[in-house]
JSON list of C-alpha atoms in Angstrom, two decimals:
[
{"chain": "A", "resi": 1, "resn": "MET", "atom": "CA", "xyz": [0.85, -14.54, 28.10]},
{"chain": "A", "resi": 2, "resn": "ARG", "atom": "CA", "xyz": [1.62, -11.04, 29.90]},
{"chain": "A", "resi": 3, "resn": "GLU", "atom": "CA", "xyz": [0.14, -11.23, 34.19]},
{"chain": "A", "resi": 4, "resn": "ASP", "atom": "CA", "xyz": [-0.44, -6.94, 33.22]},
{"chain": "A", "resi": 5, "resn": "SER", "atom": "CA", "xyz": [-2.39, -7.39, 30.31]},
{"chain": "A", "resi": 6, "resn": "LEU", "atom": "CA", "xyz": [-4.68, -10.45, 31.44]},
{"chain": "A", "resi": 7, "resn": "ALA", "atom": "CA", "xyz": [-5.48, -8.70, 34.23]},
{"chain": "A", "resi": 8, "resn": "ALA", "atom": "CA", "xyz": [-7.30, -5.20, 32.66]},
{"chain": "A", "resi": 9, "resn": "MET", "atom": "CA", "xyz": [-9.63, -8.12, 30.41]},
{"chain": "A", "resi": 10, "resn": "SER", "atom": "CA", "xyz": [-13.27, -8.40, 31.41]},
{"chain": "A", "resi": 11, "resn": "SER", "atom": "CA", "xyz": [-16.00, -9.65, 30.51]},
{"chain": "A", "resi": 12, "resn": "ALA", "atom": "CA", "xyz": [-17.81, -7.43, 32.02]},
{"chain": "A", "resi": 13, "resn": "LEU", "atom": "CA", "xyz": [-17.68, -5.37, 29.09]},
{"chain": "A", "resi": 14, "resn": "PRO", "atom": "CA", "xyz": [-21.35, -4.58, 26.57]},
{"chain": "A", "resi": 15, "resn": "PRO", "atom": "CA", "xyz": [-21.09, -6.65, 23.35]},
{"chain": "A", "resi": 16, "resn": "PRO", "atom": "CA", "xyz": [-20.77, -4.29, 20.34]},
{"chain": "A", "resi": 17, "resn": "LEU", "atom": "CA", "xyz": [-23.64, -0.60, 19.43]},
{"chain": "A", "resi": 18, "resn": "ARG", "atom": "CA", "xyz": [-25.83, -3.24, 16.77]},
{"chain": "A", "resi": 19, "resn": "PRO", "atom": "CA", "xyz": [-27.37, -6.32, 16.30]},
{"chain": "A", "resi": 20, "resn": "PRO", "atom": "CA", "xyz": [-25.14, -9.04, 15.52]},
{"chain": "A", "resi": 21, "resn": "TYR", "atom": "CA", "xyz": [-25.55, -10.18, 11.35]},
{"chain": "A", "resi": 22, "resn": "LEU", "atom": "CA", "xyz": [-25.89, -15.00, 11.07]},
{"chain": "A", "resi": 23, "resn": "ALA", "atom": "CA", "xyz": [-26.05, -15.09, 7.68]},
{"chain": "A", "resi": 24, "resn": "GLN", "atom": "CA", "xyz": [-26.20, -19.02, 6.36]},
{"chain": "A", "resi": 25, "resn": "PRO", "atom": "CA", "xyz": [-24.92, -19.18, 2.78]},
{"chain": "A", "resi": 26, "resn": "ILE", "atom": "CA", "xyz": [-26.95, -20.89, 1.27]},
{"chain": "A", "resi": 27, "resn": "GLY", "atom": "CA", "xyz": [-26.13, -21.86, -2.96]},
{"chain": "A", "resi": 28, "resn": "GLY", "atom": "CA", "xyz": [-25.23, -17.74, -3.22]},
{"chain": "A", "resi": 29, "resn": "ASP", "atom": "CA", "xyz": [-27.89, -16.27, -0.79]},
{"chain": "A", "resi": 30, "resn": "ASP", "atom": "CA", "xyz": [-27.83, -15.78, 2.19]},
{"chain": "A", "resi": 31, "resn": "CYS", "atom": "CA", "xyz": [-30.68, -17.44, 4.70]},
{"chain": "A", "resi": 32, "resn": "PHE", "atom": "CA", "xyz": [-30.63, -15.54, 8.51]},
{"chain": "A", "resi": 33, "resn": "VAL", "atom": "CA", "xyz": [-30.01, -17.78, 11.24]},
{"chain": "A", "resi": 34, "resn": "GLU", "atom": "CA", "xyz": [-31.05, -17.28, 14.71]},
{"chain": "A", "resi": 35, "resn": "PRO", "atom": "CA", "xyz": [-27.83, -16.91, 17.67]},
{"chain": "A", "resi": 36, "resn": "GLN", "atom": "CA", "xyz": [-28.30, -20.51, 19.36]},
{"chain": "A", "resi": 37, "resn": "GLU", "atom": "CA", "xyz": [-28.74, -22.01, 15.34]},
{"chain": "A", "resi": 38, "resn": "MET", "atom": "CA", "xyz": [-25.29, -20.12, 14.80]},
{"chain": "A", "resi": 39, "resn": "LEU", "atom": "CA", "xyz": [-23.75, -21.30, 18.12]},
{"chain": "A", "resi": 40, "resn": "ASP", "atom": "CA", "xyz": [-24.29, -24.94, 16.37]},
{"chain": "A", "resi": 41, "resn": "GLU", "atom": "CA", "xyz": [-22.85, -24.07, 13.75]},
{"chain": "A", "resi": 42, "resn": "ILE", "atom": "CA", "xyz": [-19.67, -22.40, 14.80]},
{"chain": "A", "resi": 43, "resn": "ALA", "atom": "CA", "xyz": [-19.05, -25.28, 17.05]},
{"chain": "A", "resi": 44, "resn": "GLY", "atom": "CA", "xyz": [-19.18, -27.71, 14.96]},
{"chain": "A", "resi": 45, "resn": "LEU", "atom": "CA", "xyz": [-17.29, -26.53, 12.61]},
{"chain": "A", "resi": 46, "resn": "VAL", "atom": "CA", "xyz": [-15.14, -25.73, 15.75]},
{"chain": "A", "resi": 47, "resn": "SER", "atom": "CA", "xyz": [-14.84, -28.97, 17.16]},
{"chain": "A", "resi": 48, "resn": "VAL", "atom": "CA", "xyz": [-13.43, -30.28, 12.83]},
{"chain": "A", "resi": 49, "resn": "SER", "atom": "CA", "xyz": [-11.07, -27.37, 13.20]},
{"chain": "A", "resi": 50, "resn": "LEU", "atom": "CA", "xyz": [-9.47, -28.54, 16.91]},
{"chain": "A", "resi": 51, "resn": "ASP", "atom": "CA", "xyz": [-10.20, -32.93, 16.11]},
{"chain": "A", "resi": 52, "resn": "VAL", "atom": "CA", "xyz": [-8.06, -32.57, 12.93]},
{"chain": "A", "resi": 53, "resn": "GLU", "atom": "CA", "xyz": [-5.17, -30.23, 14.44]},
{"chain": "A", "resi": 54, "resn": "PRO", "atom": "CA", "xyz": [-5.71, -30.08, 17.87]},
{"chain": "A", "resi": 55, "resn": "GLU", "atom": "CA", "xyz": [-2.61, -27.88, 18.35]},
{"chain": "A", "resi": 56, "resn": "TRP", "atom": "CA", "xyz": [-2.43, -24.54, 17.45]},
{"chain": "A", "resi": 57, "resn": "ALA", "atom": "CA", "xyz": [0.20, -21.47, 17.36]},
{"chain": "A", "resi": 58, "resn": "VAL", "atom": "CA", "xyz": [0.14, -17.82, 18.95]},
{"chain": "A", "resi": 59, "resn": "ALA", "atom": "CA", "xyz": [3.45, -15.29, 19.23]},
{"chain": "A", "resi": 60, "resn": "GLY", "atom": "CA", "xyz": [5.32, -18.61, 20.18]},
{"chain": "A", "resi": 61, "resn": "TRP", "atom": "CA", "xyz": [2.40, -19.72, 22.52]},
{"chain": "A", "resi": 62, "resn": "ARG", "atom": "CA", "xyz": [1.61, -23.05, 22.02]},
{"chain": "A", "resi": 63, "resn": "VAL", "atom": "CA", "xyz": [-1.71, -24.32, 22.99]},
{"chain": "A", "resi": 64, "resn": "SER", "atom": "CA", "xyz": [-2.96, -27.65, 22.44]},
{"chain": "A", "resi": 65, "resn": "VAL", "atom": "CA", "xyz": [-6.65, -29.23, 23.07]},
{"chain": "A", "resi": 66, "resn": "ALA", "atom": "CA", "xyz": [-7.06, -30.57, 26.66]},
{"chain": "A", "resi": 67, "resn": "ALA", "atom": "CA", "xyz": [-10.54, -31.48, 26.19]},
{"chain": "A", "resi": 68, "resn": "MET", "atom": "CA", "xyz": [-13.61, -30.23, 24.44]},
{"chain": "A", "resi": 69, "resn": "ASN", "atom": "CA", "xyz": [-17.67, -30.82, 25.14]},
{"chain": "A", "resi": 70, "resn": "ARG", "atom": "CA", "xyz": [-19.62, -30.97, 22.24]},
{"chain": "A", "resi": 71, "resn": "GLU", "atom": "CA", "xyz": [-23.43, -31.24, 23.12]},
{"chain": "A", "resi": 72, "resn": "THR", "atom": "CA", "xyz": [-25.26, -29.03, 21.37]},
{"chain": "A", "resi": 73, "resn": "GLY", "atom": "CA", "xyz": [-28.29, -27.11, 20.98]},
{"chain": "A", "resi": 74, "resn": "GLY", "atom": "CA", "xyz": [-27.15, -23.95, 21.43]},
{"chain": "A", "resi": 75, "resn": "ALA", "atom": "CA", "xyz": [-25.96, -24.40, 25.13]},
{"chain": "A", "resi": 76, "resn": "PRO", "atom": "CA", "xyz": [-23.17, -23.00, 25.82]},
{"chain": "A", "resi": 77, "resn": "PHE", "atom": "CA", "xyz": [-19.79, -24.99, 24.03]},
{"chain": "A", "resi": 78, "resn": "PRO", "atom": "CA", "xyz": [-16.45, -24.52, 26.72]},
{"chain": "A", "resi": 79, "resn": "ILE", "atom": "CA", "xyz": [-12.79, -25.52, 24.94]},
{"chain": "A", "resi": 80, "resn": "ARG", "atom": "CA", "xyz": [-9.65, -26.44, 27.56]},
{"chain": "A", "resi": 81, "resn": "PHE", "atom": "CA", "xyz": [-6.55, -25.68, 26.28]},
{"chain": "A", "resi": 82, "resn": "SER", "atom": "CA", "xyz": [-2.93, -25.66, 27.60]},
{"chain": "A", "resi": 83, "resn": "ALA", "atom": "CA", "xyz": [-0.37, -23.01, 26.03]},
{"chain": "A", "resi": 84, "resn": "ILE", "atom": "CA", "xyz": [3.38, -23.49, 26.74]},
{"chain": "A", "resi": 85, "resn": "LYS", "atom": "CA", "xyz": [6.10, -21.37, 25.91]},
{"chain": "A", "resi": 86, "resn": "ASP", "atom": "CA", "xyz": [9.67, -21.06, 27.81]},
{"chain": "A", "resi": 87, "resn": "CYS", "atom": "CA", "xyz": [8.50, -23.77, 29.74]},
{"chain": "A", "resi": 88, "resn": "ILE", "atom": "CA", "xyz": [5.49, -22.05, 31.09]},
{"chain": "A", "resi": 89, "resn": "ARG", "atom": "CA", "xyz": [1.93, -22.71, 31.58]},
{"chain": "A", "resi": 90, "resn": "HIS", "atom": "CA", "xyz": [-1.35, -21.57, 31.27]},
{"chain": "A", "resi": 91, "resn": "ASP", "atom": "CA", "xyz": [-4.28, -23.04, 31.88]},
{"chain": "A", "resi": 92, "resn": "VAL", "atom": "CA", "xyz": [-7.32, -21.17, 28.90]},
{"chain": "A", "resi": 93, "resn": "VAL", "atom": "CA", "xyz": [-10.70, -22.19, 28.50]},
{"chain": "A", "resi": 94, "resn": "LEU", "atom": "CA", "xyz": [-12.97, -20.76, 25.72]},
{"chain": "A", "resi": 95, "resn": "ASP", "atom": "CA", "xyz": [-16.58, -20.58, 26.62]},
{"chain": "A", "resi": 96, "resn": "MET", "atom": "CA", "xyz": [-19.25, -19.92, 24.01]},
{"chain": "A", "resi": 97, "resn": "SER", "atom": "CA", "xyz": [-22.61, -18.98, 24.39]},
{"chain": "A", "resi": 98, "resn": "VAL", "atom": "CA", "xyz": [-24.79, -16.71, 22.76]},
{"chain": "A", "resi": 99, "resn": "HIS", "atom": "CA", "xyz": [-25.06, -13.65, 25.14]},
{"chain": "A", "resi": 100, "resn": "PRO", "atom": "CA", "xyz": [-28.16, -12.08, 25.78]},
{"chain": "A", "resi": 101, "resn": "SER", "atom": "CA", "xyz": [-28.11, -9.43, 22.98]},
{"chain": "A", "resi": 102, "resn": "GLY", "atom": "CA", "xyz": [-28.22, -12.47, 19.42]},
{"chain": "A", "resi": 103, "resn": "TRP", "atom": "CA", "xyz": [-24.22, -11.91, 19.37]},
{"chain": "A", "resi": 104, "resn": "ILE", "atom": "CA", "xyz": [-21.92, -14.49, 20.36]},
{"chain": "A", "resi": 105, "resn": "GLU", "atom": "CA", "xyz": [-20.15, -14.45, 22.74]},
{"chain": "A", "resi": 106, "resn": "ALA", "atom": "CA", "xyz": [-16.54, -16.42, 23.03]},
{"chain": "A", "resi": 107, "resn": "ARG", "atom": "CA", "xyz": [-14.57, -15.73, 26.52]},
{"chain": "A", "resi": 108, "resn": "VAL", "atom": "CA", "xyz": [-11.53, -16.47, 26.72]},
{"chain": "A", "resi": 109, "resn": "THR", "atom": "CA", "xyz": [-10.38, -17.21, 30.97]},
{"chain": "A", "resi": 110, "resn": "VAL", "atom": "CA", "xyz": [-6.39, -17.48, 30.52]},
{"chain": "A", "resi": 111, "resn": "GLY", "atom": "CA", "xyz": [-5.13, -19.21, 34.93]},
{"chain": "A", "resi": 112, "resn": "ASP", "atom": "CA", "xyz": [-7.23, -18.05, 36.97]},
{"chain": "A", "resi": 113, "resn": "HIS", "atom": "CA", "xyz": [-7.87, -14.11, 35.87]},
{"chain": "A", "resi": 114, "resn": "ALA", "atom": "CA", "xyz": [-11.31, -12.48, 34.35]},
{"chain": "A", "resi": 115, "resn": "ALA", "atom": "CA", "xyz": [-12.38, -13.44, 31.17]},
{"chain": "A", "resi": 116, "resn": "TYR", "atom": "CA", "xyz": [-11.77, -11.62, 27.95]},
{"chain": "A", "resi": 117, "resn": "SER", "atom": "CA", "xyz": [-14.52, -11.23, 25.73]},
{"chain": "A", "resi": 118, "resn": "PHE", "atom": "CA", "xyz": [-15.07, -11.27, 21.72]},
{"chain": "A", "resi": 119, "resn": "PHE", "atom": "CA", "xyz": [-18.35, -11.25, 19.47]},
{"chain": "A", "resi": 120, "resn": "ILE", "atom": "CA", "xyz": [-18.83, -13.65, 16.76]},
{"chain": "A", "resi": 121, "resn": "GLU", "atom": "CA", "xyz": [-21.01, -12.73, 13.50]},
{"chain": "A", "resi": 122, "resn": "ARG", "atom": "CA", "xyz": [-20.90, -13.69, 10.78]},
{"chain": "A", "resi": 123, "resn": "ILE", "atom": "CA", "xyz": [-21.65, -11.50, 7.21]},
{"chain": "A", "resi": 124, "resn": "TYR", "atom": "CA", "xyz": [-20.84, -14.22, 4.60]},
{"chain": "A", "resi": 125, "resn": "GLU", "atom": "CA", "xyz": [-18.86, -17.15, 5.16]},
{"chain": "A", "resi": 126, "resn": "GLU", "atom": "CA", "xyz": [-15.74, -15.48, 7.17]},
{"chain": "A", "resi": 127, "resn": "PHE", "atom": "CA", "xyz": [-16.87, -14.72, 10.82]},
{"chain": "A", "resi": 128, "resn": "GLU", "atom": "CA", "xyz": [-16.22, -11.30, 11.41]},
{"chain": "A", "resi": 129, "resn": "ILE", "atom": "CA", "xyz": [-14.71, -10.37, 15.32]},
{"chain": "A", "resi": 130, "resn": "TRP", "atom": "CA", "xyz": [-15.65, -7.35, 17.07]},
{"chain": "A", "resi": 131, "resn": "PRO", "atom": "CA", "xyz": [-14.28, -6.37, 20.93]},
{"chain": "A", "resi": 132, "resn": "ALA", "atom": "CA", "xyz": [-16.83, -5.56, 22.90]},
{"chain": "A", "resi": 133, "resn": "GLY", "atom": "CA", "xyz": [-18.81, -2.13, 22.98]},
{"chain": "A", "resi": 134, "resn": "SER", "atom": "CA", "xyz": [-17.09, -1.79, 19.32]},
{"chain": "A", "resi": 135, "resn": "PRO", "atom": "CA", "xyz": [-19.10, 0.33, 16.78]},
{"chain": "A", "resi": 136, "resn": "CYS", "atom": "CA", "xyz": [-18.39, -2.29, 14.19]},
{"chain": "A", "resi": 137, "resn": "GLU", "atom": "CA", "xyz": [-17.36, 0.70, 11.96]},
{"chain": "A", "resi": 138, "resn": "ALA", "atom": "CA", "xyz": [-13.01, -1.06, 11.50]},
{"chain": "A", "resi": 139, "resn": "THR", "atom": "CA", "xyz": [-12.38, -2.53, 8.12]},
{"chain": "A", "resi": 140, "resn": "ASP", "atom": "CA", "xyz": [-10.89, -5.43, 9.51]},
{"chain": "A", "resi": 141, "resn": "SER", "atom": "CA", "xyz": [-10.51, -5.75, 13.73]},
{"chain": "A", "resi": 142, "resn": "GLY", "atom": "CA", "xyz": [-10.98, -9.64, 13.43]},
{"chain": "A", "resi": 143, "resn": "ARG", "atom": "CA", "xyz": [-12.25, -12.66, 10.77]},
{"chain": "A", "resi": 144, "resn": "MET", "atom": "CA", "xyz": [-12.22, -16.47, 11.38]},
{"chain": "A", "resi": 145, "resn": "GLY", "atom": "CA", "xyz": [-11.78, -18.74, 8.57]},
{"chain": "A", "resi": 146, "resn": "LYS", "atom": "CA", "xyz": [-15.34, -20.25, 7.30]},
{"chain": "A", "resi": 147, "resn": "ARG", "atom": "CA", "xyz": [-14.16, -23.10, 8.17]},
{"chain": "A", "resi": 148, "resn": "CYS", "atom": "CA", "xyz": [-12.56, -22.39, 11.34]},
{"chain": "A", "resi": 149, "resn": "THR", "atom": "CA", "xyz": [-9.27, -22.87, 10.95]},
{"chain": "A", "resi": 150, "resn": "TRP", "atom": "CA", "xyz": [-7.56, -19.63, 12.28]},
{"chain": "A", "resi": 151, "resn": "VAL", "atom": "CA", "xyz": [-7.73, -16.67, 14.07]},
{"chain": "A", "resi": 152, "resn": "GLN", "atom": "CA", "xyz": [-6.31, -13.31, 12.89]},
{"chain": "A", "resi": 153, "resn": "LEU", "atom": "CA", "xyz": [-7.43, -10.28, 15.24]},
{"chain": "A", "resi": 154, "resn": "GLU", "atom": "CA", "xyz": [-5.97, -6.24, 13.74]},
{"chain": "A", "resi": 155, "resn": "ALA", "atom": "CA", "xyz": [-3.86, -5.76, 16.66]},
{"chain": "A", "resi": 156, "resn": "ALA", "atom": "CA", "xyz": [-4.47, -2.18, 16.65]},
{"chain": "A", "resi": 157, "resn": "HIS", "atom": "CA", "xyz": [-7.71, -2.80, 18.00]},
{"chain": "A", "resi": 158, "resn": "TRP", "atom": "CA", "xyz": [-7.20, -5.23, 20.73]},
{"chain": "A", "resi": 159, "resn": "PRO", "atom": "CA", "xyz": [-4.63, -2.80, 22.66]},
{"chain": "A", "resi": 160, "resn": "ASP", "atom": "CA", "xyz": [-4.96, -5.73, 25.39]},
{"chain": "A", "resi": 161, "resn": "LEU", "atom": "CA", "xyz": [-4.17, -8.09, 23.51]},
{"chain": "A", "resi": 162, "resn": "ALA", "atom": "CA", "xyz": [-1.22, -6.50, 21.13]},
{"chain": "A", "resi": 163, "resn": "PHE", "atom": "CA", "xyz": [1.56, -8.10, 23.27]},
{"chain": "A", "resi": 164, "resn": "LEU", "atom": "CA", "xyz": [0.59, -11.55, 21.29]},
{"chain": "A", "resi": 165, "resn": "ALA", "atom": "CA", "xyz": [0.90, -9.67, 17.21]},
{"chain": "A", "resi": 166, "resn": "GLU", "atom": "CA", "xyz": [3.70, -10.81, 15.41]},
{"chain": "A", "resi": 167, "resn": "GLY", "atom": "CA", "xyz": [3.58, -7.77, 12.99]},
{"chain": "A", "resi": 168, "resn": "SER", "atom": "CA", "xyz": [0.39, -6.00, 12.43]},
{"chain": "A", "resi": 169, "resn": "PHE", "atom": "CA", "xyz": [-2.33, -8.72, 13.59]},
{"chain": "A", "resi": 170, "resn": "ILE", "atom": "CA", "xyz": [-2.50, -11.69, 16.35]},
{"chain": "A", "resi": 171, "resn": "THR", "atom": "CA", "xyz": [-2.76, -15.01, 14.18]},
{"chain": "A", "resi": 172, "resn": "ALA", "atom": "CA", "xyz": [-3.66, -18.53, 16.11]},
{"chain": "A", "resi": 173, "resn": "SER", "atom": "CA", "xyz": [-3.37, -21.15, 13.61]},
{"chain": "A", "resi": 174, "resn": "PRO", "atom": "CA", "xyz": [-3.27, -25.12, 13.38]},
{"chain": "A", "resi": 175, "resn": "LEU", "atom": "CA", "xyz": [0.85, -26.11, 13.95]},
{"chain": "A", "resi": 176, "resn": "SER", "atom": "CA", "xyz": [1.33, -27.76, 11.10]},
{"chain": "A", "resi": 177, "resn": "GLY", "atom": "CA", "xyz": [0.59, -24.52, 8.43]},
{"chain": "A", "resi": 178, "resn": "ALA", "atom": "CA", "xyz": [-3.32, -26.36, 6.94]},
{"chain": "A", "resi": 179, "resn": "GLY", "atom": "CA", "xyz": [-5.49, -24.12, 8.49]},
{"chain": "A", "resi": 180, "resn": "ALA", "atom": "CA", "xyz": [-5.66, -21.82, 5.09]},
{"chain": "A", "resi": 181, "resn": "ALA", "atom": "CA", "xyz": [-9.37, -21.88, 3.71]}
]
């Protein structure tokens, strides 16, 4: 990971500028749920995805699960990873929780650098991912599959992470390539 970009990351930034949509698609209809329930949903899906595929790729980095908290009930959901590329290793922590605004906040910390915040909502089946302070007007700033088996961010909306882009997108997917849904 590039040190200058990581140093600019900060979780002190505000959530997106509008309230989140937290829809649970049920039989073709949407049912809106409380943020803690959505956090539990995401935590469960991410847990299953990482149990099946514990090694992922992000721009040539091999990212492996080191430890995962499996508590539910709206509790924060931390996951520890090890990221390795060209014999360089970083400890990475992904910590998901309910932000006071009602958004699901995912904070990624690499080594001892400041955390970088992503904000997650579910409008329908897939999850939408927005940068801090976003007006949520982009067509596709970021998405995560409905089973949490892949993540894709449009690099133009994530300038601090653009160094991880392959083409126009920053993609995190299982090394096996099985993250299709």
